[in-house]
Amino acid sequence: MKTRDLAYIALFAAVVAVLGVLPPITVAVVPVPITAQTLGVMLAGSVLGARRGGLALLLFLAVVAIGMPVLSGGRGGLSVFTGPAAGYLYSWPIGAFVVGLLTQLFWRRLNLGWAFLANVVGGILVIYAIGIPFTSLYADVPLWASFTGSFVFLPGDGVKALIAALVAVGVRRAYPVIELPARQPAHR
Amino acid sequence: MTLLALYSPRPGALHRTPAGWKLAALAGLSVLLFAVPELPVAATALAVVVLLALAGARLTARQVLAQVRPVWLWLAGLLAFHLVVTDLATGALAVLRLATLVLAAAVVTATSRVAELVAVIEWLLAPLRLVGVRPGRIGLAIAMTLRFIPLVAERAGRIREAQAARGATRPLFLLLVPLLVQVLQLAHTTAEALDARGADDEAPPRPFWRRS
C-alpha cells in the first residue's frame, strides 16, 4: 500500500470523527442518538472505494479503541465495543466496504440514482443486518423487538444516503480517487 | 479543537499492568460471561470489576458512575422489557452482564496509555506480515488521523466563512464536496512529504505465497 493510500485512509477516519462533532439528534424513545457518523461510513466507501473505505473505518475504530473520544457525544474507549449497540460499530467497516464495492461496480455510469442505490445497500441494509441481530443476541431480546426499535433511524438514514450520493457524484467529477483495475498498472 | 484521550493518569496498580494483559483479561471476561449465563457469576464479576476500578485503577465513585451513564437508558429499558416479556432473572442477568463489560472496558481504557495500546494493536497485527502488511504503518496511520481531525474541522469552518462572506446561505451538506476535494489534495501532499522523508523506504514483507 502506498503512503498516499494510507493518507487517504487516515483522512477519512478523521472525517468520520469530525462528523461526530455535529450535534446529534436524539429521538425520545430510543437510547441511541441519530448522528452524522454513518454519513462518514457512506462517504468513505463512495469516495475511496471498497478496500480503502473499509480500512478507513477500521482505522477509525482503532482510534476509538485506543481511547480517543471521537464517537458522537464524545464517547470512546473500549467500553463502546462491549455496549449493546456495538454491533453497529462493527458493521461500519463492512458497510463502507460494500458501498465502495458497489460504487466501483457502477463507476463508469455513476449518477445520483446508482450512487443512492450503493449507499442504501451498503450504508443502511448492511449496517442494519449486522447491528440488529447483534443487539438482539447480546441483550437477550427477541429479533422483532430490536428490529422495530431501529426503524426510528430509517428516515434519517435515507436522507444521509441521499446526501452521500450527491457528494459521491460531485467528488467523482471534481477529484476522482477511485481508479478502476483496468486503468491500473498490472503489478499493483 | 484539541483531543484528550480517556486515559486517566493515577498511581494505581492497574496502571502498571501491561496493556496486553488487561486486554486479554477483558476478552476472557466477555467469553466467560456469555459461556456461563448464571446470575451469581455475573454478580460476582460486577463486584470484582467495581473493586478493581476503585482500588486497582484508583477511579473515584463518580468516575465509575460516569462510565455507566451513556448506557443506563439501555439498561433500564432492557430490564423493563424483560419484566414484561420474560422474567426478572433473565433481565437481571442481561443487565448485570452488560454493565460489567462496559465498566471493565472503561477500566482498561482509563489505565492504559495510547502508545501502549497502539503497540498492542501492532503486535496483534504482526501475523499479517505473512500477507504483506507492515504493522508499523498502523502507528503512522493513527498519528495521521489524529493530525487530520483538527485540520478537517478547521477547513470546514473556513469554507463556511467563505460561503457566508459571499452571502451564500447554503445548506450544510453542500459544504462537503469542496471540503472533501480540499482535504483529499491535502492528504496527497502529506503523503508526498512523508515519502520524501523516507516513509515508504522499508519494503513491504513478501506474502507467503510469493516466497520461495
Short mmCIF file of C-alpha atoms in Angstrom, two decimals:
data_model
loop_
_atom_site.label_atom_id
_atom_site.label_comp_id
_atom_site.label_asym_id
_atom_site.label_seq_id
_atom_site.Cartn_x
_atom_site.Cartn_y
_atom_site.Cartn_z
CA MET A 1 0.00 0.00 0.00
CA LYS A 2 1.34 3.38 -0.99
CA THR A 3 1.71 6.20 1.52
CA ARG A 4 -0.88 8.12 -0.49
CA ASP A 5 -3.49 5.41 0.11
CA LEU A 6 -2.54 5.38 3.79
CA ALA A 7 -3.06 9.16 3.93
CA TYR A 8 -6.48 8.90 2.25
CA ILE A 9 -7.49 6.18 4.74
CA ALA A 10 -6.33 8.30 7.69
CA LEU A 11 -8.13 11.31 6.20
CA PHE A 12 -11.49 9.57 6.06
CA ALA A 13 -11.06 8.19 9.56
CA ALA A 14 -10.64 11.85 10.55
CA VAL A 15 -13.69 12.91 8.50
CA VAL A 16 -15.83 10.35 10.35
CA ALA A 17 -14.51 11.75 13.65
CA VAL A 18 -15.32 15.34 12.65
CA LEU A 19 -18.84 14.33 11.56
CA GLY A 20 -19.30 13.04 15.12
CA VAL A 21 -18.92 16.58 16.43
CA LEU A 22 -22.05 17.77 14.62
CA PRO A 23 -24.80 17.94 17.25
CA PRO A 24 -26.72 14.64 17.36
CA ILE A 25 -30.49 14.49 17.13
CA THR A 26 -31.95 12.46 19.97
CA VAL A 27 -35.20 10.62 19.49
CA ALA A 28 -37.07 10.28 22.76
CA VAL A 29 -37.93 6.58 22.56
CA VAL A 30 -34.57 5.07 21.53
CA PRO A 31 -31.44 5.43 23.65
CA VAL A 32 -29.17 5.88 20.62
CA PRO A 33 -28.69 9.36 19.13
CA ILE A 34 -29.05 9.91 15.40
CA THR A 35 -25.67 11.18 14.26
CA ALA A 36 -23.89 12.15 11.09
CA GLN A 37 -21.23 9.49 11.59
CA THR A 38 -22.88 6.89 9.39
CA LEU A 39 -22.74 9.57 6.69
CA GLY A 40 -18.98 9.23 7.09
CA VAL A 41 -19.28 5.47 6.52
CA MET A 42 -21.10 6.12 3.24
CA LEU A 43 -18.70 8.87 2.15
CA ALA A 44 -15.61 6.73 2.82
CA GLY A 45 -16.94 3.97 0.57
CA SER A 46 -18.24 6.37 -2.07
CA VAL A 47 -15.01 8.37 -2.39
CA LEU A 48 -12.25 5.85 -1.62
CA GLY A 49 -13.77 2.61 -2.90
CA ALA A 50 -14.11 -0.76 -1.21
CA ARG A 51 -10.65 -1.56 0.17
CA ARG A 52 -9.56 1.88 1.32
CA GLY A 53 -13.08 2.77 2.53
CA GLY A 54 -13.31 -0.34 4.70
CA LEU A 55 -9.80 0.21 6.05
CA ALA A 56 -10.64 3.86 6.85
CA LEU A 57 -13.45 2.72 9.12
CA LEU A 58 -11.27 0.01 10.70
CA LEU A 59 -8.71 2.71 11.44
CA PHE A 60 -11.44 4.91 12.91
CA LEU A 61 -12.48 2.07 15.22
CA ALA A 62 -8.82 1.60 16.21
CA VAL A 63 -8.65 5.30 17.13
CA VAL A 64 -11.82 4.86 19.22
CA ALA A 65 -10.37 1.74 20.87
CA ILE A 66 -7.15 3.42 22.00
CA GLY A 67 -9.28 5.86 23.98
CA MET A 68 -9.87 8.88 21.78
CA PRO A 69 -13.34 10.38 22.38
CA VAL A 70 -14.19 10.60 18.68
CA LEU A 71 -17.56 8.88 18.67
CA SER A 72 -20.54 11.23 18.67
CA GLY A 73 -21.22 12.65 22.09
CA GLY A 74 -17.52 12.45 22.96
CA ARG A 75 -17.65 8.72 23.61
CA GLY A 76 -14.71 6.44 23.05
CA GLY A 77 -12.54 3.83 24.64
CA LEU A 78 -13.09 0.11 24.76
CA SER A 79 -16.42 0.29 26.57
CA VAL A 80 -18.31 1.24 23.40
CA PHE A 81 -17.22 -2.10 21.92
CA THR A 82 -18.91 -4.01 24.73
CA GLY A 83 -22.10 -1.93 24.80
CA PRO A 84 -25.45 -3.13 23.45
CA ALA A 85 -25.19 -1.14 20.21
CA ALA A 86 -21.62 -2.26 19.47
CA GLY A 87 -22.84 -4.34 16.53
CA TYR A 88 -23.49 -1.13 14.62
CA LEU A 89 -19.87 -0.08 15.18
CA TYR A 90 -18.57 -3.44 13.98
CA SER A 91 -20.74 -3.12 10.89
CA TRP A 92 -19.22 0.21 9.80
CA PRO A 93 -16.07 -1.14 8.06
CA ILE A 94 -18.17 -3.77 6.27
CA GLY A 95 -20.78 -1.16 5.31
CA ALA A 96 -18.11 1.17 3.89
CA PHE A 97 -16.57 -1.77 2.02
CA VAL A 98 -19.90 -2.68 0.41
CA VAL A 99 -20.67 0.95 -0.51
CA GLY A 100 -17.23 1.11 -2.12
CA LEU A 101 -17.66 -2.18 -3.94
CA LEU A 102 -20.99 -1.10 -5.46
CA THR A 103 -19.63 2.37 -6.29
CA GLN A 104 -16.75 0.75 -8.17
CA LEU A 105 -19.20 -1.52 -9.94
CA PHE A 106 -21.30 1.45 -11.08
CA TRP A 107 -18.28 3.75 -11.55
CA ARG A 108 -18.45 4.31 -15.33
CA ARG A 109 -22.17 5.17 -15.30
CA LEU A 110 -22.34 6.63 -11.79
CA ASN A 111 -25.18 9.12 -11.41
CA LEU A 112 -27.36 10.14 -8.50
CA GLY A 113 -29.55 7.04 -8.79
CA TRP A 114 -26.75 4.45 -8.82
CA ALA A 115 -24.85 6.25 -6.09
CA PHE A 116 -28.02 6.34 -3.96
CA LEU A 117 -28.52 2.62 -4.50
CA ALA A 118 -24.93 1.86 -3.46
CA ASN A 119 -25.31 3.92 -0.30
CA VAL A 120 -28.68 2.43 0.65
CA VAL A 121 -27.40 -1.14 0.29
CA GLY A 122 -24.01 -0.67 1.95
CA GLY A 123 -24.79 2.17 4.33
CA ILE A 124 -28.25 1.12 5.53
CA LEU A 125 -29.04 -2.53 4.74
CA VAL A 126 -25.62 -3.95 5.68
CA ILE A 127 -25.44 -1.90 8.87
CA TYR A 128 -28.94 -2.94 9.98
CA ALA A 129 -28.31 -6.56 9.02
CA ILE A 130 -25.38 -6.69 11.44
CA GLY A 131 -26.45 -4.26 14.15
CA ILE A 132 -29.98 -5.57 14.74
CA PRO A 133 -29.12 -9.26 15.33
CA PHE A 134 -26.13 -8.22 17.45
CA THR A 135 -28.28 -6.19 19.84
CA SER A 136 -30.82 -8.98 19.94
CA LEU A 137 -28.24 -11.67 20.81
CA TYR A 138 -26.21 -9.51 23.13
CA ALA A 139 -29.02 -8.00 25.19
CA ASP A 140 -31.14 -11.16 25.05
CA VAL A 141 -34.16 -9.53 23.40
CA PRO A 142 -36.08 -11.15 20.53
CA LEU A 143 -35.23 -10.10 17.00
CA TRP A 144 -38.54 -8.32 16.36
CA ALA A 145 -38.01 -6.03 19.34
CA SER A 146 -34.62 -4.76 18.27
CA PHE A 147 -35.91 -4.70 14.67
CA THR A 148 -38.80 -2.35 15.41
CA GLY A 149 -36.54 -0.28 17.65
CA SER A 150 -34.24 0.61 14.76
CA PHE A 151 -36.96 1.88 12.44
CA VAL A 152 -36.79 5.32 14.01
CA PHE A 153 -33.46 5.72 12.25
CA LEU A 154 -34.70 4.86 8.79
CA PRO A 155 -35.81 8.36 7.65
CA GLY A 156 -32.57 9.92 8.87
CA ASP A 157 -30.52 7.21 7.20
CA GLY A 158 -32.40 7.75 3.95
CA VAL A 159 -31.53 11.45 4.00
CA LYS A 160 -27.89 10.58 4.71
CA ALA A 161 -27.78 8.15 1.78
CA LEU A 162 -29.14 10.89 -0.48
CA ILE A 163 -26.53 13.39 0.75
CA ALA A 164 -23.78 10.79 0.32
CA ALA A 165 -24.96 10.12 -3.24
CA LEU A 166 -24.91 13.84 -4.10
CA VAL A 167 -21.40 14.16 -2.68
CA ALA A 168 -20.22 10.97 -4.40
CA VAL A 169 -21.27 12.31 -7.81
CA GLY A 170 -19.76 15.74 -7.06
CA VAL A 171 -16.40 14.40 -5.88
CA ARG A 172 -16.22 11.95 -8.80
CA ARG A 173 -16.46 14.89 -11.17
CA ALA A 174 -14.05 17.18 -9.29
CA TYR A 175 -11.39 14.88 -7.82
CA PRO A 176 -11.88 11.19 -8.57
CA VAL A 177 -9.88 8.94 -6.24
CA ILE A 178 -11.26 5.56 -7.31
CA GLU A 179 -9.34 4.01 -10.19
CA LEU A 180 -10.77 1.00 -11.93
CA PRO A 181 -8.49 -2.06 -12.15
CA ALA A 182 -8.28 -1.80 -15.95
CA ARG A 183 -6.55 1.57 -15.70
CA GLN A 184 -4.14 0.47 -13.00
CA PRO A 185 -0.70 -0.94 -13.78
CA ALA A 186 -0.78 -4.72 -13.59
CA HIS A 187 1.73 -5.16 -10.76
CA ARG A 188 -0.30 -3.38 -8.06
CA MET B 1 -10.02 21.62 18.79
CA THR B 2 -7.81 19.51 20.97
CA LEU B 3 -8.27 15.86 21.64
CA LEU B 4 -7.76 14.43 25.10
CA ALA B 5 -7.54 10.69 25.41
CA LEU B 6 -9.71 8.97 28.01
CA TYR B 7 -6.58 7.78 29.84
CA SER B 8 -6.68 8.82 33.48
CA PRO B 9 -3.18 9.21 34.96
CA ARG B 10 -3.18 7.92 38.55
CA PRO B 11 -0.72 5.81 40.52
CA GLY B 12 -2.89 2.69 40.52
CA ALA B 13 -1.68 -0.90 40.41
CA LEU B 14 -3.60 -1.46 37.16
CA HIS B 15 -1.74 1.42 35.51
CA ARG B 16 1.47 -0.56 35.88
CA THR B 17 -0.06 -3.77 34.49
CA PRO B 18 0.88 -4.28 30.81
CA ALA B 19 -1.93 -3.26 28.45
CA GLY B 20 -1.82 -6.61 26.67
CA TRP B 21 -2.67 -8.50 29.87
CA LYS B 22 -5.57 -6.18 30.61
CA LEU B 23 -6.96 -6.62 27.10
CA ALA B 24 -6.59 -10.40 27.36
CA ALA B 25 -8.42 -10.33 30.70
CA LEU B 26 -11.19 -8.23 29.17
CA ALA B 27 -11.59 -10.69 26.30
CA GLY B 28 -11.60 -13.60 28.76
CA LEU B 29 -14.24 -11.90 30.89
CA SER B 30 -16.59 -11.38 27.95
CA VAL B 31 -16.24 -15.03 26.92
CA LEU B 32 -16.87 -16.18 30.49
CA LEU B 33 -19.98 -14.04 30.94
CA PHE B 34 -21.60 -15.42 27.80
CA ALA B 35 -20.41 -19.01 28.20
CA VAL B 36 -21.74 -19.25 31.78
CA PRO B 37 -25.11 -17.45 31.85
CA GLU B 38 -25.60 -17.68 35.64
CA LEU B 39 -26.74 -14.82 37.83
CA PRO B 40 -24.19 -15.41 40.65
CA VAL B 41 -21.30 -15.44 38.15
CA ALA B 42 -22.38 -12.13 36.61
CA ALA B 43 -22.97 -10.54 40.03
CA THR B 44 -19.54 -11.64 41.29
CA ALA B 45 -17.90 -10.39 38.09
CA LEU B 46 -19.52 -6.99 38.50
CA ALA B 47 -18.40 -6.78 42.15
CA VAL B 48 -14.83 -7.69 41.17
CA VAL B 49 -14.76 -5.14 38.34
CA VAL B 50 -16.11 -2.37 40.59
CA LEU B 51 -13.46 -3.27 43.19
CA LEU B 52 -10.74 -3.19 40.52
CA ALA B 53 -11.99 0.17 39.28
CA LEU B 54 -11.90 1.71 42.75
CA ALA B 55 -8.79 0.06 44.19
CA GLY B 56 -6.74 -1.07 41.16
CA ALA B 57 -7.39 1.88 38.86
CA ARG B 58 -7.98 4.42 41.69
CA LEU B 59 -11.08 5.79 39.97
CA THR B 60 -13.47 7.80 42.14
CA ALA B 61 -17.03 6.57 42.65
CA ARG B 62 -18.22 9.46 40.49
CA GLN B 63 -15.94 8.40 37.63
CA VAL B 64 -17.23 4.84 37.86
CA LEU B 65 -20.82 6.06 37.60
CA ALA B 66 -19.91 8.33 34.70
CA GLN B 67 -18.71 5.27 32.74
CA VAL B 68 -22.10 3.60 33.02
CA ARG B 69 -24.13 6.75 32.33
CA PRO B 70 -24.11 6.51 28.49
CA VAL B 71 -25.78 3.09 28.69
CA TRP B 72 -28.07 3.45 31.72
CA LEU B 73 -31.11 4.13 29.50
CA TRP B 74 -30.35 0.89 27.68
CA LEU B 75 -30.04 -0.97 30.95
CA ALA B 76 -33.32 0.42 32.30
CA GLY B 77 -35.13 -0.29 29.04
CA LEU B 78 -33.70 -3.79 28.92
CA LEU B 79 -34.84 -4.56 32.45
CA ALA B 80 -38.32 -3.19 31.81
CA PHE B 81 -38.55 -5.22 28.60
CA HIS B 82 -37.62 -8.46 30.34
CA LEU B 83 -40.03 -7.80 33.23
CA VAL B 84 -42.85 -7.59 30.71
CA VAL B 85 -41.82 -10.32 28.24
CA THR B 86 -39.78 -12.84 30.24
CA ASP B 87 -38.89 -12.68 33.94
CA LEU B 88 -36.76 -10.77 36.40
CA ALA B 89 -33.88 -13.29 36.49
CA THR B 90 -33.25 -13.13 32.72
CA GLY B 91 -33.45 -9.35 32.78
CA ALA B 92 -31.13 -9.03 35.76
CA LEU B 93 -28.60 -11.32 34.08
CA ALA B 94 -28.64 -9.34 30.83
CA VAL B 95 -28.28 -6.03 32.69
CA LEU B 96 -25.50 -7.24 35.01
CA ARG B 97 -23.57 -8.74 32.11
CA LEU B 98 -23.75 -5.55 30.11
CA ALA B 99 -22.86 -3.26 33.00
CA THR B 100 -19.89 -5.47 33.90
CA LEU B 101 -18.44 -5.48 30.39
CA VAL B 102 -18.94 -1.76 29.84
CA LEU B 103 -17.28 -0.94 33.15
CA ALA B 104 -14.42 -3.42 32.66
CA ALA B 105 -13.65 -1.99 29.23
CA ALA B 106 -13.73 1.54 30.67
CA VAL B 107 -11.22 0.47 33.35
CA VAL B 108 -8.81 -0.83 30.70
CA THR B 109 -9.15 2.43 28.77
CA ALA B 110 -8.60 4.58 31.84
CA THR B 111 -5.45 2.72 32.87
CA SER B 112 -3.69 2.21 29.53
CA ARG B 113 -1.64 4.79 27.67
CA VAL B 114 -2.41 5.43 24.00
CA ALA B 115 1.12 4.45 22.94
CA GLU B 116 0.82 1.14 24.81
CA LEU B 117 -2.48 0.31 23.12
CA VAL B 118 -1.04 1.18 19.70
CA ALA B 119 1.84 -1.20 20.46
CA VAL B 120 -0.66 -3.94 21.32
CA ILE B 121 -2.51 -3.35 18.04
CA GLU B 122 0.77 -3.59 16.10
CA TRP B 123 1.65 -6.79 17.99
CA LEU B 124 -1.76 -8.30 17.24
CA LEU B 125 -1.39 -7.45 13.56
CA ALA B 126 2.15 -8.83 13.31
CA PRO B 127 0.96 -12.13 11.78
CA LEU B 128 -0.36 -10.07 8.85
CA ARG B 129 3.28 -9.78 7.71
CA LEU B 130 2.61 -13.12 6.08
CA VAL B 131 0.19 -11.46 3.67
CA GLY B 132 2.42 -8.46 3.03
CA VAL B 133 1.22 -5.92 5.62
CA ARG B 134 3.66 -3.72 7.55
CA PRO B 135 2.25 -3.46 11.10
CA GLY B 136 4.41 -0.38 11.73
CA ARG B 137 2.28 1.56 9.26
CA ILE B 138 -0.66 1.33 11.70
CA GLY B 139 1.05 3.72 14.09
CA LEU B 140 1.72 6.13 11.22
CA ALA B 141 -1.93 5.93 10.12
CA ILE B 142 -3.20 6.61 13.64
CA ALA B 143 -0.85 9.57 14.01
CA MET B 144 -2.04 10.97 10.68
CA THR B 145 -5.69 10.59 11.68
CA LEU B 146 -5.14 12.47 14.94
CA ARG B 147 -3.43 15.26 12.99
CA PHE B 148 -6.12 15.36 10.28
CA ILE B 149 -9.05 15.71 12.72
CA PRO B 150 -8.40 19.37 13.71
CA LEU B 151 -7.31 20.10 10.13
CA VAL B 152 -10.59 18.88 8.60
CA ALA B 153 -12.59 20.79 11.22
CA GLU B 154 -10.62 23.97 10.51
CA ARG B 155 -11.03 23.66 6.71
CA ALA B 156 -14.79 23.14 7.16
CA GLY B 157 -15.03 26.32 9.20
CA ARG B 158 -13.03 28.25 6.60
CA ILE B 159 -15.25 27.17 3.70
CA ARG B 160 -18.35 28.10 5.68
CA GLU B 161 -16.95 31.56 6.34
CA ALA B 162 -16.07 32.00 2.67
CA GLN B 163 -19.58 30.99 1.62
CA ALA B 164 -21.13 33.32 4.19
CA ALA B 165 -18.91 36.20 3.03
CA ARG B 166 -20.32 35.76 -0.48
CA GLY B 167 -23.78 35.96 1.04
CA ALA B 168 -24.49 32.35 0.22
CA THR B 169 -26.53 30.67 2.92
CA ARG B 170 -26.34 27.16 1.56
CA PRO B 171 -27.36 24.03 3.39
CA LEU B 172 -24.59 22.44 5.40
CA PHE B 173 -24.14 19.37 3.19
CA LEU B 174 -23.22 21.49 0.14
CA LEU B 175 -20.02 22.21 2.03
CA LEU B 176 -18.99 18.58 1.74
CA VAL B 177 -17.86 18.49 -1.91
CA PRO B 178 -15.45 21.46 -1.71
CA LEU B 179 -14.32 20.29 1.72
CA LEU B 180 -13.54 16.74 0.61
CA VAL B 181 -11.73 17.92 -2.54
CA GLN B 182 -9.59 20.28 -0.46
CA VAL B 183 -8.67 17.73 2.20
CA LEU B 184 -8.02 14.98 -0.37
CA GLN B 185 -5.45 17.27 -2.00
CA LEU B 186 -4.04 17.96 1.43
CA ALA B 187 -3.71 14.23 2.16
CA HIS B 188 -1.98 13.75 -1.19
CA THR B 189 0.55 16.49 -0.34
CA THR B 190 1.10 14.99 3.12
CA ALA B 191 1.82 11.60 1.57
CA GLU B 192 4.34 13.12 -0.84
CA ALA B 193 6.05 14.92 2.03
CA LEU B 194 6.19 11.69 4.05
CA ASP B 195 7.62 9.74 1.13
CA ALA B 196 10.25 12.45 0.59
CA ARG B 197 11.27 11.83 4.21
CA GLY B 198 11.55 8.10 3.65
CA ALA B 199 8.21 6.85 4.95
CA ASP B 200 8.00 4.26 2.20
CA ASP B 201 11.63 3.11 2.32
CA GLU B 202 11.07 -0.16 4.16
CA ALA B 203 9.93 -2.65 1.53
CA PRO B 204 6.73 -4.50 2.47
CA PRO B 205 7.25 -8.11 3.55
CA ARG B 206 6.67 -10.64 0.79
CA PRO B 207 3.40 -12.52 1.10
CA PHE B 208 3.96 -16.20 1.91
CA TRP B 209 2.71 -17.36 -1.49
CA ARG B 210 5.44 -15.36 -3.21
CA ARG B 211 8.23 -16.69 -1.02
CA SER B 212 10.46 -19.36 -2.46
#
